[in-house]
Amino acid sequence: MSRAALSEQEAADRTESVLVRARGLKVEYPVRGGGRKHRGRTVSAVAGVDLEIGEGETVGLVGESGCGKTTLGRALIGRVPLTGGTIEFDGKDITNASRKQWRELNRDIQFVFQDPYASLNPRRTVGQTIAEPLQTHGIASGKELQARVTELLDMVRLPQSAAARYPYAFSGGQRQRIVIARALALQPRFIVADEPVSALDVSIQAQVIGLLEDLQRDLGLSSLFIAHNLAAVRHIADRVAVMYLGRVVELATSASLYSAPRHPYTQALLSAAPIPDPSVQRPGRIILAGDPPSPVDPPAGCRFHTRCPLAVDRCRTEVPPLATIAEGHQVACWVAHAQATIPVPAVPPKTVHGVPA
Amino acid sequence: MNERLLELTDLQVAFPSARGPVLGVKSVTMHVGERERLGVVGESGSGKSVTALAILGLVQSPGRIVGGSVKFRGKDMLDPSVARKVRGREIAMIFQDPMVSLNPLMTVERQITEVLRRRADMSKDAAKARALELLELVGIPAPAERLKQYPHEFSGGMRQRVMIAIALAAGPDLLVADEPTTALDVTIQAQILELLRRLSDELGLAVMMITHDLGVVAEFCDRVQVMYAGRVVERSSVEDLFGAPLHPYSKGLIASSPRVDVLQQELTSIAGDPPAHADAVAGCPFSPRCPEVMDRCRTSEPPLLQITPRRWVACWRRQEQEVAS
């Protein structure tokens, strides 16, 4: 079987089991304040993103502050109005779901945010907090409810006695596990976790990452794990998407992305990440100059070209599509396309992987 | 070994609580040599930031230094009049969030020249010229135009460069850097670490790098002190610490740090949580979380002892093993 045929077969397999499918997603905000310079302008926070998340799959979403990763995550849970594009969940178009419809959708789609201190109501016991979604959706009451709360606490490795206590009695790591228990209460199929461990100490982060990994394996959960820490994502994600200024610039299996990053931005990110081992030699380390440009006035063509060490003329005018350059590896870079091991189609195919021009 | 710039001996800092005073820093003994890059690593509540503030005489009430000594070139930094003279001149400090220390209503030029006039007794013109040199030194492009701008016109990374320029204004010998890259994106963090490395080499500046990030320690520091619950639990060269950590806490911390360069089969975490304050646990403060705990650890606290010519550890088990071998 030829390589192209194989990847088509693979694509077909994935299409069957895709749970979340975003196409051409765009989110723009009007600029608030900012003075004369920016008045009446818009921030292009997400500028045409295609992303699929399969059943039981964990996709990592990484990038630096302002790249649009949090906005993308919030768009997938209906918290941000879209400027363009569509979102499908389990084959149904949920792009224009109403608030009421989202209430139902939240049985399947849940989220965990960064700050476990802000996401728990200090006046409610842990038991009340975890029971709330079950009561609101009329799923359980009385003894059954208590049993379910105990079961959820057990799932996140907290004792039954935790139910009667208030959030202040718990550490950051424990609070984040309480937040996870609440997110799991309705047995969702998809979870968006936005920087779920960044507020925690390193020795505690591994507890929460390990818990999320176990839950995904045991419950067959799909998830989008958003983080700025590439090392944490390597551990948890099946595939990883790298965002820069509103666009996905590289999307690949974890193994492929970390061992052979193809986009110059991904290469720079990996090269900049400190490694806790002084014996590792890092020749040819890339240190990017300057800061990312403003998303109010993003550069034309490839948005990374202003900082890219490899930029050629074409990069300054034409937007490179996210195209497959090797099995399970897509990149939006003209230079990487030219070096691809399989031919990159001149026109992006009308598959779920292509980026509309 | 080179001359010692800074020496802390058995430093203790107390904070009031509902149940009477508790210790934030229980016992910290450490030194920084001339031109040395010392890492102080620990998690929240380890006392690393309080230690840094104590060095500069900046512990804020109701916190109080209740024991020990801090000497900079033999001068007593616990004497407020001495600390005022040394701070900003011989020892400078940078923090995680540069916005806290920059005045949003003043141009960068004015902030730097004020420091130069006050701390280095410069004339107005000399201070302006020096401010320009300083911005160039810390790698800010178009420094002449940037001098006329306000802090909000700078990105996070550029603000941290401005803070470094201000810190260097009076030509200090020691820079205390408290999580200077924690709030920055990874590509900007790499730029700032590169800058600090260059400045440390070119100016012969000693740096005390306070961080929770073992990656920063591995890439920047020569020597390291690991802190836990207000104490130093291990002290060694960076190579020794990562090559063969001695204290079970250091081991746990290294094993739980995820890496981008290799795929770890399983990230190990340290069970439980750090104690609420430095005196919350009897015996060794790490004993409730320690996988190698012995009976003795629960009742009696191990001192920080030198067990090889270059290594110190506060752990009964390691010390017993050393005696046995």
mmCIF file of C-alpha atoms in Angstrom, chain B residues 9-312:
data_model
loop_
_atom_site.group_PDB
_atom_site.id
_atom_site.type_symbol
_atom_site.label_atom_id
_atom_site.label_comp_id
_atom_site.label_asym_id
_atom_site.label_seq_id
_atom_site.Cartn_x
_atom_site.Cartn_y
_atom_site.Cartn_z
ATOM 1 C CA THR B 9 23.980 32.182 59.499
ATOM 2 C CA ASP B 10 21.051 30.409 61.103
ATOM 3 C CA LEU B 11 18.568 33.006 59.894
ATOM 4 C CA GLN B 12 15.096 32.842 61.456
ATOM 5 C CA VAL B 13 12.059 34.843 60.390
ATOM 6 C CA ALA B 14 8.756 34.699 62.299
ATOM 7 C CA PHE B 15 5.234 35.687 61.326
ATOM 8 C CA PRO B 16 2.310 36.130 63.681
ATOM 9 C CA SER B 17 -0.636 33.727 63.395
ATOM 10 C CA ALA B 18 -3.847 33.130 65.312
ATOM 11 C CA ARG B 19 -1.951 30.633 67.476
ATOM 12 C CA GLY B 20 1.039 32.843 68.169
ATOM 13 C CA PRO B 21 4.178 33.427 66.098
ATOM 14 C CA VAL B 22 5.180 30.787 63.548
ATOM 15 C CA LEU B 23 8.448 30.520 61.685
ATOM 16 C CA GLY B 24 8.531 31.177 57.942
ATOM 17 C CA VAL B 25 12.268 30.665 57.890
ATOM 18 C CA LYS B 26 13.480 28.269 60.555
ATOM 19 C CA SER B 27 17.182 27.978 59.983
ATOM 20 C CA VAL B 28 18.973 29.153 56.880
ATOM 21 C CA THR B 29 22.730 29.133 56.579
ATOM 22 C CA MET B 30 24.221 29.882 53.182
ATOM 23 C CA HIS B 31 26.775 32.006 51.424
ATOM 24 C CA VAL B 32 27.341 33.526 47.996
ATOM 25 C CA GLY B 33 30.882 33.909 46.682
ATOM 26 C CA GLU B 34 32.207 36.659 44.431
ATOM 27 C CA ARG B 35 31.032 36.177 40.829
ATOM 28 C CA GLU B 36 29.133 33.075 41.823
ATOM 29 C CA ARG B 37 25.720 32.038 40.481
ATOM 30 C CA LEU B 38 23.866 30.437 43.357
ATOM 31 C CA GLY B 39 20.475 28.814 42.900
ATOM 32 C CA VAL B 40 17.976 28.760 45.746
ATOM 33 C CA VAL B 41 15.275 26.297 44.785
ATOM 34 C CA GLY B 42 12.096 25.376 46.605
ATOM 35 C CA GLU B 43 8.326 25.333 46.312
ATOM 36 C CA SER B 44 5.764 27.747 47.702
ATOM 37 C CA GLY B 45 6.169 28.155 51.439
ATOM 38 C CA SER B 46 9.779 26.947 51.446
ATOM 39 C CA GLY B 47 10.926 30.359 52.722
ATOM 40 C CA LYS B 48 13.068 31.211 49.684
ATOM 41 C CA SER B 49 11.493 34.602 48.975
ATOM 42 C CA VAL B 50 11.443 35.593 52.643
ATOM 43 C CA THR B 51 15.141 34.733 52.792
ATOM 44 C CA ALA B 52 15.770 37.055 49.850
ATOM 45 C CA LEU B 53 13.870 39.888 51.514
ATOM 46 C CA ALA B 54 15.795 39.331 54.743
ATOM 47 C CA ILE B 55 19.082 39.704 52.872
ATOM 48 C CA LEU B 56 18.053 43.167 51.747
ATOM 49 C CA GLY B 57 16.526 44.183 55.074
ATOM 50 C CA LEU B 58 13.101 44.238 53.448
ATOM 51 C CA VAL B 59 11.132 41.835 55.656
ATOM 52 C CA GLN B 60 7.847 43.653 56.128
ATOM 53 C CA SER B 61 6.011 43.911 59.410
ATOM 54 C CA PRO B 62 4.370 41.812 60.858
ATOM 55 C CA GLY B 63 7.187 39.512 59.728
ATOM 56 C CA ARG B 64 10.256 39.779 61.942
ATOM 57 C CA ILE B 65 13.817 38.486 61.883
ATOM 58 C CA VAL B 66 14.105 36.712 65.227
ATOM 59 C CA GLY B 67 17.510 35.086 64.979
ATOM 60 C CA GLY B 68 20.729 34.630 63.069
ATOM 61 C CA SER B 69 22.837 37.012 61.068
ATOM 62 C CA VAL B 70 23.157 38.374 57.523
ATOM 63 C CA LYS B 71 26.557 39.768 56.624
ATOM 64 C CA PHE B 72 27.543 41.387 53.345
ATOM 65 C CA ARG B 73 31.327 41.788 53.133
ATOM 66 C CA GLY B 74 31.294 41.622 56.908
ATOM 67 C CA LYS B 75 28.708 44.390 57.265
ATOM 68 C CA ASP B 76 25.663 43.641 59.396
ATOM 69 C CA MET B 77 22.646 43.759 57.076
ATOM 70 C CA LEU B 78 20.265 43.368 60.010
ATOM 71 C CA ASP B 79 21.175 46.913 61.046
ATOM 72 C CA PRO B 80 18.637 49.034 59.119
ATOM 73 C CA SER B 81 21.047 51.933 58.550
ATOM 74 C CA VAL B 82 23.648 49.563 57.064
ATOM 75 C CA ALA B 83 21.033 47.787 54.930
ATOM 76 C CA ARG B 84 19.842 51.139 53.533
ATOM 77 C CA LYS B 85 23.353 51.988 52.369
ATOM 78 C CA VAL B 86 24.106 48.606 50.826
ATOM 79 C CA ARG B 87 20.719 48.012 49.207
ATOM 80 C CA GLY B 88 20.535 49.196 45.619
ATOM 81 C CA ARG B 89 24.254 49.998 45.622
ATOM 82 C CA GLU B 90 26.171 46.826 46.454
ATOM 83 C CA ILE B 91 23.218 44.418 46.402
ATOM 84 C CA ALA B 92 20.371 44.908 43.941
ATOM 85 C CA MET B 93 17.195 42.912 43.500
ATOM 86 C CA ILE B 94 14.782 42.051 40.707
ATOM 87 C CA PHE B 95 11.370 40.476 41.156
ATOM 88 C CA GLN B 96 8.933 38.278 39.262
ATOM 89 C CA ASP B 97 6.643 41.132 38.300
ATOM 90 C CA PRO B 98 8.532 44.220 37.141
ATOM 91 C CA MET B 99 5.330 46.279 37.119
ATOM 92 C CA VAL B 100 5.305 46.234 40.924
ATOM 93 C CA SER B 101 8.634 48.012 41.117
ATOM 94 C CA LEU B 102 8.235 50.402 38.184
ATOM 95 C CA ASN B 103 6.374 53.676 38.541
ATOM 96 C CA PRO B 104 3.673 53.711 35.834
ATOM 97 C CA LEU B 105 3.563 57.524 35.785
ATOM 98 C CA MET B 106 7.248 58.154 35.090
ATOM 99 C CA THR B 107 9.235 57.666 31.923
ATOM 100 C CA VAL B 108 11.851 54.968 32.034
ATOM 101 C CA GLU B 109 14.553 57.618 31.675
ATOM 102 C CA ARG B 110 13.413 59.440 34.775
ATOM 103 C CA GLN B 111 13.258 56.227 36.796
ATOM 104 C CA ILE B 112 16.776 55.231 35.844
ATOM 105 C CA THR B 113 18.299 58.715 36.226
ATOM 106 C CA GLU B 114 16.728 59.158 39.673
ATOM 107 C CA VAL B 115 18.375 55.978 40.823
ATOM 108 C CA LEU B 116 21.701 57.058 39.352
ATOM 109 C CA ARG B 117 21.567 60.488 40.954
ATOM 110 C CA ARG B 118 20.565 59.130 44.333
ATOM 111 C CA ARG B 119 22.724 56.032 44.506
ATOM 112 C CA ALA B 120 25.701 57.013 42.393
ATOM 113 C CA ASP B 121 25.738 60.807 42.977
ATOM 114 C CA MET B 122 25.715 61.571 39.282
ATOM 115 C CA SER B 123 24.962 64.888 37.662
ATOM 116 C CA LYS B 124 21.804 65.138 35.590
ATOM 117 C CA ASP B 125 23.646 64.959 32.272
ATOM 118 C CA ALA B 126 25.931 62.142 33.351
ATOM 119 C CA ALA B 127 22.896 60.189 34.580
ATOM 120 C CA LYS B 128 21.110 60.625 31.244
ATOM 121 C CA ALA B 129 24.135 59.385 29.327
ATOM 122 C CA ARG B 130 24.523 56.433 31.685
ATOM 123 C CA ALA B 131 20.806 55.557 31.396
ATOM 124 C CA LEU B 132 21.235 55.229 27.643
ATOM 125 C CA GLU B 133 24.274 52.984 28.124
ATOM 126 C CA LEU B 134 22.374 50.832 30.587
ATOM 127 C CA LEU B 135 19.463 50.243 28.196
ATOM 128 C CA GLU B 136 21.972 49.286 25.515
ATOM 129 C CA LEU B 137 23.712 46.967 27.948
ATOM 130 C CA VAL B 138 20.498 45.053 28.669
ATOM 131 C CA GLY B 139 19.698 44.688 24.980
ATOM 132 C CA ILE B 140 16.773 47.060 24.490
ATOM 133 C CA PRO B 141 16.531 48.026 20.811
ATOM 134 C CA ALA B 142 16.283 51.755 19.929
ATOM 135 C CA PRO B 143 17.253 52.750 23.500
ATOM 136 C CA ALA B 144 17.139 56.524 22.894
ATOM 137 C CA GLU B 145 13.443 56.359 21.951
ATOM 138 C CA ARG B 146 12.620 53.776 24.597
ATOM 139 C CA LEU B 147 13.983 56.051 27.354
ATOM 140 C CA LYS B 148 11.163 58.511 26.694
ATOM 141 C CA GLN B 149 8.460 55.852 27.067
ATOM 142 C CA TYR B 150 6.373 54.714 30.029
ATOM 143 C CA PRO B 151 6.463 51.175 31.498
ATOM 144 C CA HIS B 152 3.089 50.214 29.973
ATOM 145 C CA GLU B 153 4.589 50.696 26.517
ATOM 146 C CA PHE B 154 7.017 47.840 27.173
ATOM 147 C CA SER B 155 6.315 44.105 26.873
ATOM 148 C CA GLY B 156 6.853 41.856 29.903
ATOM 149 C CA GLY B 157 10.300 40.815 28.738
ATOM 150 C CA MET B 158 11.359 44.387 27.946
ATOM 151 C CA ARG B 159 10.108 45.558 31.364
ATOM 152 C CA GLN B 160 12.241 42.921 33.036
ATOM 153 C CA ARG B 161 15.203 44.255 31.017
ATOM 154 C CA VAL B 162 14.426 47.765 32.307
ATOM 155 C CA MET B 163 14.366 46.407 35.870
ATOM 156 C CA ILE B 164 17.733 44.759 35.293
ATOM 157 C CA ALA B 165 19.085 48.074 33.947
ATOM 158 C CA ILE B 166 17.880 49.876 37.093
ATOM 159 C CA ALA B 167 19.315 47.131 39.305
ATOM 160 C CA LEU B 168 22.705 47.509 37.589
ATOM 161 C CA ALA B 169 22.662 51.317 37.758
ATOM 162 C CA ALA B 170 24.870 51.662 40.815
ATOM 163 C CA GLY B 171 27.222 48.818 39.835
ATOM 164 C CA PRO B 172 26.262 46.181 42.421
ATOM 165 C CA ASP B 173 28.367 43.107 43.182
ATOM 166 C CA LEU B 174 25.383 40.887 43.933
ATOM 167 C CA LEU B 175 22.041 40.625 42.189
ATOM 168 C CA VAL B 176 19.247 38.859 44.058
ATOM 169 C CA ALA B 177 16.766 37.652 41.425
ATOM 170 C CA ASP B 178 13.457 36.345 42.810
ATOM 171 C CA GLU B 179 11.704 34.263 40.096
ATOM 172 C CA PRO B 180 12.714 36.803 37.430
ATOM 173 C CA THR B 181 11.443 34.699 34.517
ATOM 174 C CA THR B 182 8.432 32.951 36.041
ATOM 175 C CA ALA B 183 5.848 35.341 34.589
ATOM 176 C CA LEU B 184 7.453 35.295 31.147
ATOM 177 C CA ASP B 185 6.838 33.098 28.131
ATOM 178 C CA VAL B 186 9.391 30.417 27.486
ATOM 179 C CA THR B 187 11.060 32.121 24.499
ATOM 180 C CA ILE B 188 11.341 35.377 26.483
ATOM 181 C CA GLN B 189 12.581 33.497 29.549
ATOM 182 C CA ALA B 190 15.425 32.129 27.436
ATOM 183 C CA GLN B 191 16.323 35.691 26.370
ATOM 184 C CA ILE B 192 16.412 36.986 29.961
ATOM 185 C CA LEU B 193 18.474 34.057 31.249
ATOM 186 C CA GLU B 194 20.890 34.591 28.383
ATOM 187 C CA LEU B 195 21.134 38.276 29.299
ATOM 188 C CA LEU B 196 21.758 37.550 32.992
ATOM 189 C CA ARG B 197 24.405 34.994 32.068
ATOM 190 C CA ARG B 198 26.175 37.525 29.853
ATOM 191 C CA LEU B 199 25.995 40.298 32.465
ATOM 192 C CA SER B 200 27.228 37.988 35.183
ATOM 193 C CA ASP B 201 30.238 37.023 33.044
ATOM 194 C CA GLU B 202 31.039 40.488 31.704
ATOM 195 C CA LEU B 203 30.522 42.485 34.886
ATOM 196 C CA GLY B 204 31.673 39.835 37.345
ATOM 197 C CA LEU B 205 28.265 40.042 38.967
ATOM 198 C CA ALA B 206 27.281 37.409 41.525
ATOM 199 C CA VAL B 207 23.660 36.267 41.171
ATOM 200 C CA MET B 208 21.427 34.614 43.722
ATOM 201 C CA MET B 209 18.715 33.011 41.577
ATOM 202 C CA ILE B 210 15.590 32.183 43.541
ATOM 203 C CA THR B 211 13.333 29.843 41.611
ATOM 204 C CA HIS B 212 10.925 26.935 41.777
ATOM 205 C CA ASP B 213 12.143 25.747 38.381
ATOM 206 C CA LEU B 214 14.876 23.125 38.354
ATOM 207 C CA GLY B 215 15.339 23.796 34.644
ATOM 208 C CA VAL B 216 16.432 27.357 35.427
ATOM 209 C CA VAL B 217 18.818 26.064 38.103
ATOM 210 C CA ALA B 218 20.343 23.506 35.738
ATOM 211 C CA GLU B 219 20.885 26.068 33.007
ATOM 212 C CA PHE B 220 22.012 29.076 34.992
ATOM 213 C CA CYS B 221 23.604 28.198 38.323
ATOM 214 C CA ASP B 222 26.973 26.921 39.558
ATOM 215 C CA ARG B 223 25.865 25.881 43.009
ATOM 216 C CA VAL B 224 22.466 25.256 44.559
ATOM 217 C CA GLN B 225 20.668 25.239 47.892
ATOM 218 C CA VAL B 226 17.467 23.221 48.093
ATOM 219 C CA MET B 227 14.985 24.680 50.580
ATOM 220 C CA TYR B 228 12.054 22.969 52.255
ATOM 221 C CA ALA B 229 9.834 24.284 55.048
ATOM 222 C CA GLY B 230 12.081 27.217 55.915
ATOM 223 C CA ARG B 231 15.336 25.255 55.942
ATOM 224 C CA VAL B 232 18.177 24.370 53.630
ATOM 225 C CA VAL B 233 17.948 20.589 53.187
ATOM 226 C CA GLU B 234 20.695 20.125 50.605
ATOM 227 C CA ARG B 235 23.625 22.137 49.305
ATOM 228 C CA SER B 236 25.902 21.103 46.470
ATOM 229 C CA SER B 237 27.188 21.913 43.022
ATOM 230 C CA VAL B 238 24.547 21.841 40.298
ATOM 231 C CA GLU B 239 26.243 18.820 38.665
ATOM 232 C CA ASP B 240 26.216 16.845 41.915
ATOM 233 C CA LEU B 241 22.610 17.686 42.717
ATOM 234 C CA PHE B 242 21.237 16.536 39.384
ATOM 235 C CA GLY B 243 23.743 13.712 38.992
ATOM 236 C CA ALA B 244 22.979 12.156 42.379
ATOM 237 C CA PRO B 245 20.553 14.035 44.616
ATOM 238 C CA LEU B 246 21.027 13.147 48.274
ATOM 239 C CA HIS B 247 17.951 14.420 50.068
ATOM 240 C CA PRO B 248 14.733 12.476 49.369
ATOM 241 C CA TYR B 249 13.004 15.806 48.722
ATOM 242 C CA SER B 250 15.576 16.793 46.088
ATOM 243 C CA LYS B 251 15.148 13.368 44.490
ATOM 244 C CA GLY B 252 11.365 13.760 44.456
ATOM 245 C CA LEU B 253 11.569 17.242 42.996
ATOM 246 C CA ILE B 254 13.845 16.133 40.156
ATOM 247 C CA ALA B 255 11.691 13.069 39.417
ATOM 248 C CA SER B 256 8.496 15.134 39.290
ATOM 249 C CA SER B 257 9.860 17.773 36.898
ATOM 250 C CA PRO B 258 8.620 17.022 33.398
ATOM 251 C CA ARG B 259 11.186 17.272 30.593
ATOM 252 C CA VAL B 260 10.784 18.263 26.957
ATOM 253 C CA ASP B 261 13.821 16.320 25.808
ATOM 254 C CA VAL B 262 12.920 12.793 26.902
ATOM 255 C CA LEU B 263 9.665 10.918 27.326
ATOM 256 C CA GLN B 264 9.356 9.880 30.931
ATOM 257 C CA GLN B 265 7.307 6.716 31.357
ATOM 258 C CA GLU B 266 5.729 7.997 34.493
ATOM 259 C CA LEU B 267 6.004 11.313 36.261
ATOM 260 C CA THR B 268 6.471 10.588 39.916
ATOM 261 C CA SER B 269 4.952 12.985 42.352
ATOM 262 C CA ILE B 270 5.721 13.550 46.001
ATOM 263 C CA ALA B 271 2.830 12.307 48.139
ATOM 264 C CA GLY B 272 0.999 14.802 50.322
ATOM 265 C CA ASP B 273 1.531 18.521 50.639
ATOM 266 C CA PRO B 274 4.205 20.761 52.143
ATOM 267 C CA PRO B 275 3.595 21.784 55.779
ATOM 268 C CA ALA B 276 1.682 25.003 56.468
ATOM 269 C CA HIS B 277 4.679 26.603 58.194
ATOM 270 C CA ALA B 278 8.222 25.768 59.192
ATOM 271 C CA ASP B 279 7.338 24.435 62.645
ATOM 272 C CA ALA B 280 4.207 22.487 61.735
ATOM 273 C CA VAL B 281 5.913 19.084 61.735
ATOM 274 C CA ALA B 282 7.918 17.519 64.542
ATOM 275 C CA GLY B 283 11.284 16.049 63.594
ATOM 276 C CA CYS B 284 12.295 16.278 59.940
ATOM 277 C CA PRO B 285 9.791 18.545 58.165
ATOM 278 C CA PHE B 286 9.790 16.228 55.146
ATOM 279 C CA SER B 287 9.132 13.063 57.181
ATOM 280 C CA PRO B 288 5.331 12.891 56.507
ATOM 281 C CA ARG B 289 6.017 12.788 52.743
ATOM 282 C CA CYS B 290 9.302 10.919 52.735
ATOM 283 C CA PRO B 291 9.464 7.471 51.097
ATOM 284 C CA GLU B 292 12.615 6.667 53.093
ATOM 285 C CA VAL B 293 11.404 7.819 56.511
ATOM 286 C CA MET B 294 12.751 6.146 59.676
ATOM 287 C CA ASP B 295 11.443 6.340 63.263
ATOM 288 C CA ARG B 296 14.120 8.802 64.256
ATOM 289 C CA CYS B 297 13.004 11.247 61.524
ATOM 290 C CA ARG B 298 9.623 11.728 63.190
ATOM 291 C CA THR B 299 11.003 12.873 66.493
ATOM 292 C CA SER B 300 14.314 14.547 65.888
ATOM 293 C CA GLU B 301 15.309 17.025 63.249
ATOM 294 C CA PRO B 302 18.436 16.271 61.206
ATOM 295 C CA PRO B 303 20.983 19.121 61.026
ATOM 296 C CA LEU B 304 22.540 20.227 57.731
ATOM 297 C CA LEU B 305 25.838 18.312 57.783
ATOM 298 C CA GLN B 306 28.742 18.176 55.391
ATOM 299 C CA ILE B 307 29.031 14.550 54.313
ATOM 300 C CA THR B 308 31.549 14.849 51.487
ATOM 301 C CA PRO B 309 34.010 17.690 50.800
ATOM 302 C CA ARG B 310 31.505 19.510 48.608
ATOM 303 C CA ARG B 311 28.100 18.323 49.776
ATOM 304 C CA TRP B 312 25.788 19.014 52.674
#
